[in-house]
Amino acid sequence: MMQASATAEQDAPSARQQAVLDAVLGLMVEDGEQVTMDAVARRASCSKETLYKWFGDRDGLLTATVRWQASRVHAGHDAAQVLDGATLRERLQDFAVTWLEVITGPTSVALNRIAIAHAGSRKSNLGGIVLANGRFAIGERVKPVLEAGRAAGLLAFADSEAAFRTFFGLVGRDIQIRLLLGETLDLDGAGIRRDAGRAVEQFLAIYGRAKPDPNHQL
Amino acid sequence: MMQASATAEQDAPSARQQAVLDAVLGLMVEDGEQVTMDAVARRASCSKETLYKWFGDRDGLLTATVRWQASRVHAGHDAAQVLDGATLRERLQDFAVTWLEVITGPTSVALNRIAIAHAGSRKSNLGGIVLANGRFAIGERVKPVLEAGRAAGLLAFADSEAAFRTFFGLVGRDIQIRLLLGETLDLDGAGIRRDAGRAVEQFLAIYGRAKPDPNHQL
DNA sequence: CGAATGCCGTACCGTACCGTACGGTACGCG
DNA sequence: CGCGTACCGTACGGTACGGTACGGCATTCG
C-alpha cells in the first residue's frame, strides 16, 4: 500500500521503473505519437494498472520520463580556477561539443518534440523541465567559466548571461530547430568538433581580449 | 463536381477558404491541441463535410493552413546593389528585426509547435514547409546582402551559407526554443530592436572588414 | 500452510475525435 | 417554376486511447 508515485515524490525510480521509463524513451525515439499507455505496457512487459499505480496518469509518466532522462545527462560539475587562453578555449570547446552532441541526439530530439507539443496546452509543463535541465543547466555551467575568463583578463563582457546566450547562439545556430522540424542533417563527431571550434573562435572574436589585460572595466 | 482540393493543387484558397484557414490559425494560437475538425467547423461556421471536400482530410487542412500563413509572411524581395557600411548595417538590422518579430509572434510559435509535433510521425511534413518558408526563405534573402557586402569589401567570408547561419544564431540565440518550450518571455519592439542591433554588431565583429563607422562599441 | 502483496495480462468502459451521411436552405439557371 | 449546386447544421459509425476492474501467478511473511 505504499510505493509512492514516482511523479509527485522526487525519489529516484526503482530499477524496474527505470526500465519502464527507458521503454518510453524508446517509443518516443521510434515515433513520438505512438507513446500510448498500451504500447508502453507492452514494450515494458508490465500491466497498465502498474503504470497508473506508479505514475498516476499519462502525464505523470511523461514527466517522470523527462526527469529520468535529465538525471543522466548531467555531467560532473568541475570547478576551474585560473585560466589561460588555451584552457579557456578548451573548456568552451568541450561545452560546445557536449551541447551539440546532446541536441543532435535522437533522444533529445524526440524529448523536445514531446515537450514542445505538450507546451501548447497548459497542463504540467514538460517544457519547463526540459529547459531547466537543458538550456539553463548548461548556462549555469558555462557562466562560471566565462567569468573566470573575464577575471583572467581574457574576456570582456558586462553581463555573463548575455555573453552565454551569444555563445549558445553561435554553437547551436539553426541546428536544433531544423532537427525538430524533421530535417535529417547528419553531423558526425568530426563535424561537431569543427562546428564547436568555429563557434569558440567566433565567440572569442566578439568577447575576447587580445591579451591578458588586468584593467577590466565594465 | 469541380472545386479541386486546395491541398493537392497550388491554387490560392478562395476568400471563404481563407476565412476557414484563419479560423484554424486562431484555434492553434489559443490551444494547439484543440484544433479538431468539429472545433474548426464551429469556429468557421462551416460544415465538416465542406472541410473534407475542400481539404481532403485533417492533414490537408493543416497543410493548407501552414501554406496560407507562409504565403503572407513573405515580404517583398528587394534587390540592393552597392552597399556602404551604414546601409549594410541597416539591411541586416531590418532582417534581424523582422525575423525576431516573426519567431516571437504567437502565430509562429503555435505553427511551429504543430509542425514539430507532426514531424515526429512520417506523414506529410509540415516541418518541411515551415522550414522552407521560414529559415530557408530568410536565408535566401539575407545571403545576397551578405555577398553584396563582401563585394563592397565590407565583409570577409568564404561561404555565404555559413555566414548566414552564424547571423541566424546571433539573432535568434535561445529565443525560439525557449518560446516553443512554453516560456513566456516578452519582447517589446524596443527590446527586439536592441537585440537586433547587438546581433548585427556582433556579426560585424566576426565577419566585418575594418571599415570605418566608429559608432559601435561592445 | 494460508493470507497478503505485488504485479502481469486482458477484458472492459467512457469519451473524444475523424470521417461520412443526411436533411434543410439559399441561389443561380434553363 | 423546377432543377441542380453549394453549403450549413447535425447526427451517426468506427476507432483509438486513457483509465479501471478483475482473474491469475509468484513471492513473502506470519
CSV table of C-alpha atoms (C1' of nucleotides) in Angstrom, one decimal:
chain,number,residue,atom,x,y,z
A,1,MET,CA,0.0,0.0,0.0
A,2,MET,CA,3.0,2.2,-0.2
A,3,GLN,CA,5.1,2.8,-3.3
A,4,ALA,CA,4.7,6.5,-3.6
A,5,SER,CA,4.2,7.6,-7.1
A,6,ALA,CA,7.5,8.5,-8.7
A,7,THR,CA,5.9,11.6,-10.1
A,8,ALA,CA,4.9,13.5,-7.0
A,9,GLU,CA,7.9,12.4,-5.0
A,10,GLN,CA,11.4,13.1,-6.1
A,11,ASP,CA,12.5,9.6,-5.3
A,12,ALA,CA,14.8,8.1,-7.9
A,13,PRO,CA,12.8,5.5,-9.7
A,14,SER,CA,13.5,1.8,-8.9
A,15,ALA,CA,15.3,-0.4,-11.4
A,16,ARG,CA,12.1,-1.8,-12.7
A,17,GLN,CA,10.7,1.7,-13.1
A,18,GLN,CA,13.8,2.8,-14.9
A,19,ALA,CA,13.3,0.0,-17.3
A,20,VAL,CA,9.7,1.3,-17.9
A,21,LEU,CA,11.0,4.8,-18.5
A,22,ASP,CA,13.6,3.5,-20.9
A,23,ALA,CA,10.8,1.8,-22.8
A,24,VAL,CA,9.0,5.1,-23.0
A,25,LEU,CA,12.2,6.8,-24.3
A,26,GLY,CA,12.5,4.0,-26.9
A,27,LEU,CA,9.0,4.6,-28.1
A,28,MET,CA,9.5,8.3,-28.2
A,29,VAL,CA,12.5,7.9,-30.4
A,30,GLU,CA,10.8,5.5,-32.8
A,31,ASP,CA,7.6,7.6,-33.2
A,32,GLY,CA,6.7,10.3,-30.8
A,33,GLU,CA,3.0,9.9,-31.5
A,34,GLN,CA,2.6,6.2,-30.6
A,35,VAL,CA,3.6,6.6,-27.0
A,36,THR,CA,0.3,5.2,-25.8
A,37,MET,CA,-0.2,3.5,-22.4
A,38,ASP,CA,-0.9,0.2,-24.1
A,39,ALA,CA,2.3,0.5,-26.2
A,40,VAL,CA,4.3,1.3,-23.1
A,41,ALA,CA,2.9,-1.6,-21.1
A,42,ARG,CA,3.5,-4.0,-24.0
A,43,ARG,CA,7.1,-2.7,-24.5
A,44,ALA,CA,8.0,-2.8,-20.9
A,45,SER,CA,6.2,-6.0,-20.2
A,46,CYS,CA,4.2,-4.6,-17.4
A,47,SER,CA,0.5,-4.0,-16.8
A,48,LYS,CA,-1.2,-0.7,-17.4
A,49,GLU,CA,-2.5,-1.0,-13.8
A,50,THR,CA,1.1,-0.8,-12.6
A,51,LEU,CA,1.8,2.1,-14.8
A,52,TYR,CA,-1.1,4.0,-13.3
A,53,LYS,CA,-0.1,3.0,-9.8
A,54,TRP,CA,3.5,4.2,-10.2
A,55,PHE,CA,3.0,7.3,-12.3
A,56,GLY,CA,-0.5,8.4,-11.7
A,57,ASP,CA,-1.6,9.1,-15.2
A,58,ARG,CA,-0.1,9.5,-18.7
A,59,ASP,CA,1.2,13.0,-17.9
A,60,GLY,CA,3.0,11.7,-14.8
A,61,LEU,CA,4.6,9.0,-16.9
A,62,LEU,CA,5.8,11.5,-19.4
A,63,THR,CA,7.1,13.8,-16.7
A,64,ALA,CA,8.9,11.0,-14.9
A,65,THR,CA,10.5,10.1,-18.3
A,66,VAL,CA,11.7,13.6,-18.9
A,67,ARG,CA,13.1,13.7,-15.4
A,68,TRP,CA,14.8,10.4,-15.8
A,69,GLN,CA,16.5,11.3,-19.0
A,70,ALA,CA,17.5,14.6,-17.5
A,71,SER,CA,19.0,12.9,-14.5
A,72,ARG,CA,21.6,11.1,-16.5
A,73,VAL,CA,22.5,13.9,-18.8
A,74,HIS,CA,24.1,15.9,-16.1
A,75,ALA,CA,27.9,15.7,-16.4
A,76,GLY,CA,30.0,16.3,-13.4
A,77,HIS,CA,30.4,19.8,-12.2
A,78,ASP,CA,34.1,20.6,-12.2
A,79,ALA,CA,35.4,23.8,-10.8
A,80,ALA,CA,38.1,25.5,-12.8
A,81,GLN,CA,40.2,28.2,-11.2
A,82,VAL,CA,42.8,30.2,-13.1
A,83,LEU,CA,42.6,30.1,-16.8
A,84,ASP,CA,45.0,30.8,-19.6
A,85,GLY,CA,43.9,31.3,-23.1
A,86,ALA,CA,44.4,27.8,-24.2
A,87,THR,CA,42.5,26.4,-21.3
A,88,LEU,CA,39.6,28.7,-21.8
A,89,ARG,CA,39.4,27.7,-25.4
A,90,GLU,CA,39.5,24.1,-24.4
A,91,ARG,CA,36.7,24.4,-21.8
A,92,LEU,CA,34.5,26.3,-24.2
A,93,GLN,CA,35.1,23.8,-26.9
A,94,ASP,CA,34.2,21.0,-24.5
A,95,PHE,CA,30.9,22.7,-23.7
A,96,ALA,CA,30.1,23.3,-27.3
A,97,VAL,CA,30.9,19.7,-28.3
A,98,THR,CA,28.8,18.3,-25.4
A,99,TRP,CA,25.9,20.6,-26.2
A,100,LEU,CA,25.9,19.7,-29.9
A,101,GLU,CA,26.1,16.0,-29.2
A,102,VAL,CA,23.1,16.4,-26.9
A,103,ILE,CA,20.8,18.4,-29.2
A,104,THR,CA,21.6,16.3,-32.2
A,105,GLY,CA,21.0,13.0,-30.4
A,106,PRO,CA,17.7,11.3,-31.3
A,107,THR,CA,16.6,11.1,-27.7
A,108,SER,CA,16.9,14.8,-27.2
A,109,VAL,CA,15.1,15.5,-30.5
A,110,ALA,CA,12.2,13.2,-29.5
A,111,LEU,CA,12.0,14.5,-26.0
A,112,ASN,CA,12.0,18.1,-27.1
A,113,ARG,CA,9.3,17.3,-29.6
A,114,ILE,CA,7.1,15.8,-26.9
A,115,ALA,CA,7.7,18.7,-24.6
A,116,ILE,CA,7.0,21.3,-27.3
A,117,ALA,CA,3.8,19.6,-28.4
A,118,HIS,CA,2.8,19.5,-24.7
A,119,ALA,CA,3.7,23.1,-24.2
A,120,GLY,CA,0.8,24.1,-26.3
A,121,SER,CA,-1.7,23.1,-23.7
A,122,ARG,CA,-1.4,24.2,-20.1
A,123,LYS,CA,-1.1,21.1,-18.0
A,124,SER,CA,2.1,20.1,-16.3
A,125,ASN,CA,4.9,21.7,-18.2
A,126,LEU,CA,7.4,19.3,-19.6
A,127,GLY,CA,8.8,22.3,-21.4
A,128,GLY,CA,9.9,23.8,-18.1
A,129,ILE,CA,11.7,20.6,-17.1
A,130,VAL,CA,13.5,20.3,-20.4
A,131,LEU,CA,14.5,23.9,-20.3
A,132,ALA,CA,15.8,23.7,-16.7
A,133,ASN,CA,17.9,20.6,-17.5
A,134,GLY,CA,19.0,21.6,-20.9
A,135,ARG,CA,19.4,25.2,-21.8
A,136,PHE,CA,19.6,26.6,-18.2
A,137,ALA,CA,21.7,23.8,-16.8
A,138,ILE,CA,24.4,24.3,-19.5
A,139,GLY,CA,24.2,28.0,-18.9
A,140,GLU,CA,24.9,27.7,-15.2
A,141,ARG,CA,27.9,25.6,-16.0
A,142,VAL,CA,29.3,27.8,-18.7
A,143,LYS,CA,28.9,31.2,-17.0
A,144,PRO,CA,31.4,30.5,-14.3
A,145,VAL,CA,33.9,29.6,-17.0
A,146,LEU,CA,33.2,32.9,-18.7
A,147,GLU,CA,33.6,34.8,-15.5
A,148,ALA,CA,36.8,33.1,-14.8
A,149,GLY,CA,37.9,34.1,-18.2
A,150,ARG,CA,37.0,37.7,-17.5
A,151,ALA,CA,38.8,37.6,-14.2
A,152,ALA,CA,41.8,36.4,-16.0
A,153,GLY,CA,41.5,39.3,-18.4
A,154,LEU,CA,40.8,37.0,-21.4
A,155,LEU,CA,37.2,38.1,-21.9
A,156,ALA,CA,35.4,41.4,-21.7
A,157,PHE,CA,31.7,41.5,-21.1
A,158,ALA,CA,29.2,43.2,-18.8
A,159,ASP,CA,26.6,40.5,-18.4
A,160,SER,CA,27.6,36.9,-18.2
A,161,GLU,CA,24.0,35.8,-19.1
A,162,ALA,CA,24.1,37.8,-22.3
A,163,ALA,CA,27.5,36.5,-23.1
A,164,PHE,CA,26.4,33.0,-22.6
A,165,ARG,CA,23.3,33.5,-24.8
A,166,THR,CA,25.6,34.7,-27.6
A,167,PHE,CA,27.7,31.6,-27.1
A,168,PHE,CA,24.6,29.5,-27.2
A,169,GLY,CA,23.5,31.0,-30.4
A,170,LEU,CA,26.9,30.6,-32.1
A,171,VAL,CA,27.0,27.0,-31.1
A,172,GLY,CA,23.5,25.9,-31.9
A,173,ARG,CA,22.7,28.3,-34.8
A,174,ASP,CA,19.8,26.7,-36.7
A,175,ILE,CA,20.7,23.1,-35.9
A,176,GLN,CA,18.1,22.4,-33.2
A,177,ILE,CA,15.1,24.0,-35.0
A,178,ARG,CA,15.9,22.2,-38.2
A,179,LEU,CA,16.2,18.8,-36.4
A,180,LEU,CA,13.0,19.4,-34.6
A,181,LEU,CA,11.2,20.3,-37.8
A,182,GLY,CA,12.2,16.9,-39.2
A,183,GLU,CA,15.2,17.7,-41.3
A,184,THR,CA,17.8,14.9,-41.1
A,185,LEU,CA,21.2,16.5,-41.0
A,186,ASP,CA,23.9,14.1,-40.1
A,187,LEU,CA,26.7,15.5,-38.0
A,188,ASP,CA,29.4,13.1,-37.2
A,189,GLY,CA,31.9,13.6,-34.4
A,190,ALA,CA,34.3,15.4,-36.7
A,191,GLY,CA,31.7,17.8,-38.0
A,192,ILE,CA,30.6,18.6,-34.4
A,193,ARG,CA,34.1,19.3,-33.3
A,194,ARG,CA,34.6,21.5,-36.3
A,195,ASP,CA,31.4,23.4,-35.6
A,196,ALA,CA,32.3,23.7,-32.0
A,197,GLY,CA,35.7,25.1,-32.8
A,198,ARG,CA,34.3,27.6,-35.2
A,199,ALA,CA,31.8,28.8,-32.6
A,200,VAL,CA,34.5,29.2,-30.0
A,201,GLU,CA,36.7,31.3,-32.3
A,202,GLN,CA,33.7,33.4,-33.2
A,203,PHE,CA,32.9,33.9,-29.6
A,204,LEU,CA,36.4,35.0,-28.8
A,205,ALA,CA,36.3,37.3,-31.8
A,206,ILE,CA,33.4,39.1,-30.1
A,207,TYR,CA,34.3,38.9,-26.5
A,208,GLY,CA,38.0,38.1,-26.4
A,209,ARG,CA,40.5,40.5,-25.1
A,210,ALA,CA,43.6,40.1,-27.1
A,211,LYS,CA,46.0,39.7,-24.2
A,212,PRO,CA,45.7,39.1,-20.5
A,213,ASP,CA,45.0,42.7,-19.6
A,214,PRO,CA,44.3,43.3,-16.0
A,215,ASN,CA,42.4,46.6,-16.5
A,216,HIS,CA,38.9,45.3,-16.6
A,217,GLN,CA,36.2,48.0,-16.9
A,218,LEU,CA,32.5,47.3,-17.1
B,1,MET,CA,-18.1,18.4,-59.5
B,2,MET,CA,-15.0,20.6,-59.6
B,3,GLN,CA,-13.6,22.5,-56.7
B,4,ALA,CA,-10.2,20.9,-56.6
B,5,SER,CA,-8.9,20.4,-53.1
B,6,ALA,CA,-6.8,23.3,-52.0
B,7,THR,CA,-4.3,20.8,-50.8
B,8,ALA,CA,-3.2,19.0,-53.9
B,9,GLU,CA,-3.5,21.9,-56.1
B,10,GLN,CA,-1.5,25.0,-55.6
B,11,ASP,CA,-4.4,27.3,-56.2
B,12,ALA,CA,-4.7,30.2,-53.8
B,13,PRO,CA,-7.6,29.5,-51.5
B,14,SER,CA,-10.8,31.4,-52.0
B,15,ALA,CA,-11.9,34.1,-49.7
B,16,ARG,CA,-14.2,31.7,-47.8
B,17,GLN,CA,-11.4,29.2,-47.6
B,18,GLN,CA,-9.0,31.8,-46.3
B,19,ALA,CA,-11.6,32.5,-43.5
B,20,VAL,CA,-11.5,28.9,-42.6
B,21,LEU,CA,-7.8,28.8,-42.5
B,22,ASP,CA,-7.7,31.9,-40.4
B,23,ALA,CA,-10.1,30.1,-38.0
B,24,VAL,CA,-7.6,27.3,-37.8
B,25,LEU,CA,-4.8,29.7,-37.0
B,26,GLY,CA,-6.9,31.2,-34.3
B,27,LEU,CA,-7.5,27.9,-32.7
B,28,MET,CA,-3.9,27.0,-33.0
B,29,VAL,CA,-2.9,30.1,-31.1
B,30,GLU,CA,-5.5,29.6,-28.4
B,31,ASP,CA,-4.6,26.0,-27.8
B,32,GLY,CA,-2.7,23.9,-30.3
B,33,GLU,CA,-4.3,20.7,-29.1
B,34,GLN,CA,-7.9,21.6,-29.6
B,35,VAL,CA,-7.6,22.0,-33.4
B,36,THR,CA,-10.3,19.4,-34.1
B,37,MET,CA,-12.4,19.2,-37.1
B,38,ASP,CA,-15.5,19.9,-35.1
B,39,ALA,CA,-13.9,23.0,-33.5
B,40,VAL,CA,-12.8,24.3,-36.8
B,41,ALA,CA,-16.2,23.8,-38.4
B,42,ARG,CA,-17.8,25.6,-35.4
B,43,ARG,CA,-15.3,28.4,-35.4
B,44,ALA,CA,-15.5,29.0,-39.1
B,45,SER,CA,-19.3,28.5,-39.3
B,46,CYS,CA,-19.0,25.8,-41.9
B,47,SER,CA,-19.8,22.2,-42.1
B,48,LYS,CA,-17.3,19.4,-41.6
B,49,GLU,CA,-18.4,18.0,-44.9
B,50,THR,CA,-17.2,21.2,-46.6
B,51,LEU,CA,-13.9,20.9,-44.8
B,52,TYR,CA,-13.4,17.4,-46.1
B,53,LYS,CA,-14.5,18.4,-49.6
B,54,TRP,CA,-12.0,21.3,-49.7
B,55,PHE,CA,-9.1,19.9,-47.8
B,56,GLY,CA,-9.4,16.2,-48.1
B,57,ASP,CA,-8.6,15.3,-44.5
B,58,ARG,CA,-7.3,16.8,-41.3
B,59,ASP,CA,-3.7,16.7,-42.6
B,60,GLY,CA,-4.7,18.5,-45.7
B,61,LEU,CA,-6.3,21.2,-43.6
B,62,LEU,CA,-3.2,21.7,-41.5
B,63,THR,CA,-1.0,21.7,-44.6
B,64,ALA,CA,-3.2,24.3,-46.3
B,65,THR,CA,-3.1,26.4,-43.1
B,66,VAL,CA,0.7,26.3,-42.9
B,67,ARG,CA,0.9,27.3,-46.6
B,68,TRP,CA,-1.6,30.0,-46.1
B,69,GLN,CA,0.3,31.6,-43.3
B,70,ALA,CA,3.5,31.2,-45.2
B,71,SER,CA,2.1,32.9,-48.2
B,72,ARG,CA,1.5,36.1,-46.3
B,73,VAL,CA,4.8,36.3,-44.4
B,74,HIS,CA,6.8,36.8,-47.5
B,75,ALA,CA,7.9,40.4,-47.6
B,76,GLY,CA,8.9,41.8,-51.0
B,77,HIS,CA,12.1,40.9,-52.5
B,78,ASP,CA,14.1,44.0,-53.0
B,79,ALA,CA,17.4,43.9,-54.7
B,80,ALA,CA,20.1,46.1,-53.3
B,81,GLN,CA,23.2,46.8,-55.2
B,82,VAL,CA,26.1,48.8,-53.9
B,83,LEU,CA,26.4,49.0,-50.2
B,84,ASP,CA,28.2,51.2,-47.8
B,85,GLY,CA,28.7,50.3,-44.2
B,86,ALA,CA,25.7,52.2,-42.9
B,87,THR,CA,23.4,50.6,-45.5
B,88,LEU,CA,24.7,47.1,-44.8
B,89,ARG,CA,24.1,47.6,-41.1
B,90,GLU,CA,20.6,48.9,-41.8
B,91,ARG,CA,19.7,46.0,-44.0
B,92,LEU,CA,21.0,43.4,-41.6
B,93,GLN,CA,19.2,45.2,-38.8
B,94,ASP,CA,16.0,45.1,-40.8
B,95,PHE,CA,16.3,41.4,-41.3
B,96,ALA,CA,17.1,40.7,-37.7
B,97,VAL,CA,14.1,42.8,-36.5
B,98,THR,CA,11.8,41.1,-39.0
B,99,TRP,CA,13.0,37.7,-38.0
B,100,LEU,CA,12.7,38.3,-34.3
B,101,GLU,CA,9.2,39.7,-34.8
B,102,VAL,CA,8.2,36.6,-36.7
B,103,ILE,CA,9.5,34.0,-34.3
B,104,THR,CA,8.3,35.8,-31.2
B,105,GLY,CA,4.8,36.1,-32.7
B,106,PRO,CA,2.1,33.8,-31.2
B,107,THR,CA,1.1,32.5,-34.6
B,108,SER,CA,4.7,31.5,-35.4
B,109,VAL,CA,5.0,29.8,-32.1
B,110,ALA,CA,1.8,27.9,-32.5
B,111,LEU,CA,2.5,26.9,-36.0
B,112,ASN,CA,6.0,25.7,-35.2
B,113,ARG,CA,4.6,23.7,-32.4
B,114,ILE,CA,2.1,21.9,-34.6
B,115,ALA,CA,4.8,21.3,-37.3
B,116,ILE,CA,7.3,19.9,-34.8
B,117,ALA,CA,4.7,17.7,-33.1
B,118,HIS,CA,3.8,16.5,-36.6
B,119,ALA,CA,7.4,15.9,-37.6
B,120,GLY,CA,7.6,13.0,-35.2
B,121,SER,CA,5.4,10.9,-37.4
B,122,ARG,CA,6.1,10.4,-41.0
B,123,LYS,CA,3.1,11.6,-42.9
B,124,SER,CA,3.1,14.9,-44.9
B,125,ASN,CA,5.8,17.0,-43.4
B,126,LEU,CA,4.6,20.4,-42.2
B,127,GLY,CA,8.1,20.8,-40.9
B,128,GLY,CA,9.5,21.0,-44.4
B,129,ILE,CA,7.0,23.7,-45.3
B,130,VAL,CA,7.7,25.7,-42.2
B,131,LEU,CA,11.5,25.4,-42.8
B,132,ALA,CA,11.2,26.3,-46.4
B,133,ASN,CA,9.2,29.4,-45.7
B,134,GLY,CA,10.9,30.4,-42.5
B,135,ARG,CA,14.5,29.6,-42.0
B,136,PHE,CA,15.4,29.0,-45.7
B,137,ALA,CA,13.4,31.8,-47.1
B,138,ILE,CA,15.1,34.3,-44.9
B,139,GLY,CA,18.4,32.8,-45.7
B,140,GLU,CA,17.9,33.2,-49.4
B,141,ARG,CA,17.0,36.9,-48.8
B,142,VAL,CA,20.0,37.6,-46.5
B,143,LYS,CA,22.7,35.9,-48.4
B,144,PRO,CA,22.6,38.3,-51.4
B,145,VAL,CA,23.0,41.1,-49.0
B,146,LEU,CA,26.0,39.4,-47.4
B,147,GLU,CA,27.5,38.8,-50.8
B,148,ALA,CA,26.9,42.4,-51.8
B,149,GLY,CA,28.7,43.4,-48.5
B,150,ARG,CA,31.6,41.2,-49.5
B,151,ALA,CA,31.7,42.6,-52.9
B,152,ALA,CA,31.9,46.1,-51.4
B,153,GLY,CA,34.8,45.0,-49.2
B,154,LEU,CA,32.8,45.3,-46.1
B,155,LEU,CA,32.6,41.7,-45.2
B,156,ALA,CA,35.0,38.8,-45.4
B,157,PHE,CA,33.8,35.2,-45.6
B,158,ALA,CA,34.2,32.2,-47.8
B,159,ASP,CA,30.8,30.5,-47.6
B,160,SER,CA,27.8,32.7,-47.6
B,161,GLU,CA,25.6,29.9,-46.2
B,162,ALA,CA,27.9,29.5,-43.2
B,163,ALA,CA,28.0,33.3,-42.7
B,164,PHE,CA,24.2,33.4,-42.7
B,165,ARG,CA,23.9,30.6,-40.3
B,166,THR,CA,26.2,32.5,-37.9
B,167,PHE,CA,24.0,35.5,-38.3
B,168,PHE,CA,20.9,33.4,-37.7
B,169,GLY,CA,22.4,32.1,-34.5
B,170,LEU,CA,23.4,35.5,-33.3
B,171,VAL,CA,19.9,36.9,-33.9
B,172,GLY,CA,17.8,34.0,-32.6
B,173,ARG,CA,20.1,32.6,-29.8
B,174,ASP,CA,17.9,30.7,-27.4
B,175,ILE,CA,14.7,32.7,-28.0
B,176,GLN,CA,12.9,30.3,-30.3
B,177,ILE,CA,13.5,27.2,-28.3
B,178,ARG,CA,12.5,28.9,-25.1
B,179,LEU,CA,9.3,30.1,-26.6
B,180,LEU,CA,8.5,26.8,-28.1
B,181,LEU,CA,9.1,25.1,-24.8
B,182,GLY,CA,6.5,27.3,-23.2
B,183,GLU,CA,8.5,30.1,-21.6
B,184,THR,CA,6.8,33.4,-21.8
B,185,LEU,CA,9.5,35.9,-22.4
B,186,ASP,CA,8.0,39.2,-23.5
B,187,LEU,CA,10.0,41.2,-26.0
B,188,ASP,CA,8.5,44.6,-27.0
B,189,GLY,CA,9.5,46.4,-30.1
B,190,ALA,CA,12.3,48.3,-28.3
B,191,GLY,CA,13.8,45.0,-26.9
B,192,ILE,CA,13.7,43.5,-30.3
B,193,ARG,CA,15.5,46.4,-31.9
B,194,ARG,CA,18.1,46.3,-29.2
B,195,ASP,CA,18.6,42.6,-29.7
B,196,ALA,CA,18.8,43.0,-33.4
B,197,GLY,CA,21.4,45.8,-33.1
B,198,ARG,CA,23.5,43.7,-30.8
B,199,ALA,CA,23.4,40.8,-33.2
B,200,VAL,CA,24.4,42.9,-36.1
B,201,GLU,CA,27.4,44.4,-34.3
B,202,GLN,CA,28.5,41.0,-33.2
B,203,PHE,CA,28.2,39.7,-36.7
B,204,LEU,CA,30.3,42.6,-38.0
B,205,ALA,CA,32.8,41.9,-35.2
B,206,ILE,CA,33.3,38.4,-36.7
B,207,TYR,CA,32.9,39.0,-40.4
B,208,GLY,CA,33.5,42.7,-40.8
B,209,ARG,CA,36.4,44.0,-42.6
B,210,ALA,CA,37.8,47.0,-40.8
B,211,LYS,CA,35.8,49.7,-42.5
B,212,PRO,CA,35.1,53.0,-40.8
B,213,ASP,CA,31.9,53.6,-38.9
B,214,PRO,CA,33.1,54.0,-35.3
B,215,ASN,CA,29.7,54.4,-33.7
B,216,HIS,CA,29.7,51.0,-32.2
B,217,GLN,CA,31.2,49.6,-29.0
B,218,LEU,CA,30.8,46.3,-27.3
C,1,DC,C1',0.3,-23.9,5.1
C,2,DG,C1',-2.5,-19.8,4.4
C,3,DA,C1',-3.0,-15.0,3.7
C,4,DA,C1',-1.4,-10.9,1.9
C,5,DT,C1',1.0,-8.4,-1.5
C,6,DG,C1',2.8,-7.0,-6.0
C,7,DC,C1',2.4,-7.5,-10.5
C,8,DC,C1',1.1,-9.3,-15.2
C,9,DG,C1',-2.3,-10.0,-18.8
C,10,DT,C1',-6.5,-8.8,-20.6
C,11,DA,C1',-11.1,-7.5,-20.9
C,12,DC,C1',-13.9,-3.6,-20.3
C,13,DC,C1',-15.9,1.3,-20.2
C,14,DG,C1',-16.3,6.1,-21.5
C,15,DT,C1',-15.0,9.5,-24.3
C,16,DA,C1',-13.0,12.2,-27.9
C,17,DC,C1',-12.4,12.7,-32.5
C,18,DC,C1',-12.0,11.5,-37.5
C,19,DG,C1',-14.7,10.9,-41.4
C,20,DT,C1',-19.4,10.3,-43.6
C,21,DA,C1',-24.3,10.7,-44.4
C,22,DC,C1',-28.5,13.1,-44.5
C,23,DG,C1',-31.9,16.7,-44.1
C,24,DG,C1',-32.6,21.6,-44.9
C,25,DT,C1',-31.7,26.1,-47.2
C,26,DA,C1',-30.3,29.7,-50.4
C,27,DC,C1',-29.1,30.8,-55.0
C,28,DG,C1',-28.3,30.5,-60.0
C,29,DC,C1',-30.2,29.0,-64.4
C,30,DG,C1',-32.9,26.8,-68.1
D,1,DC,C1',-41.1,27.2,-61.7
D,2,DG,C1',-38.3,23.3,-61.2
D,3,DC,C1',-33.8,21.5,-61.0
D,4,DG,C1',-29.1,21.4,-59.7
D,5,DT,C1',-25.4,23.1,-56.9
D,6,DA,C1',-23.1,24.5,-52.9
D,7,DC,C1',-23.3,24.8,-48.4
D,8,DC,C1',-24.7,24.6,-43.3
D,9,DG,C1',-26.0,22.0,-39.2
D,10,DT,C1',-26.2,17.8,-37.1
D,11,DA,C1',-26.5,13.1,-36.3
D,12,DC,C1',-24.0,8.7,-36.7
D,13,DG,C1',-20.5,5.0,-37.2
D,14,DG,C1',-15.9,3.4,-36.3
D,15,DT,C1',-12.0,3.5,-33.7
D,16,DA,C1',-8.2,4.7,-30.8
D,17,DC,C1',-6.9,5.7,-26.4
D,18,DG,C1',-7.0,6.9,-21.3
D,19,DG,C1',-8.2,4.9,-17.3
D,20,DT,C1',-10.4,0.9,-14.4
D,21,DA,C1',-11.5,-3.8,-12.9
D,22,DC,C1',-10.7,-8.5,-12.5
D,23,DG,C1',-8.6,-13.1,-12.6
D,24,DG,C1',-4.2,-15.5,-12.1
D,25,DC,C1',0.5,-16.3,-10.6
D,26,DA,C1',4.7,-15.8,-7.9
D,27,DT,C1',6.9,-14.3,-3.7
D,28,DT,C1',7.0,-13.1,1.0
D,29,DC,C1',5.7,-13.4,5.7
D,30,DG,C1',3.2,-14.7,9.7
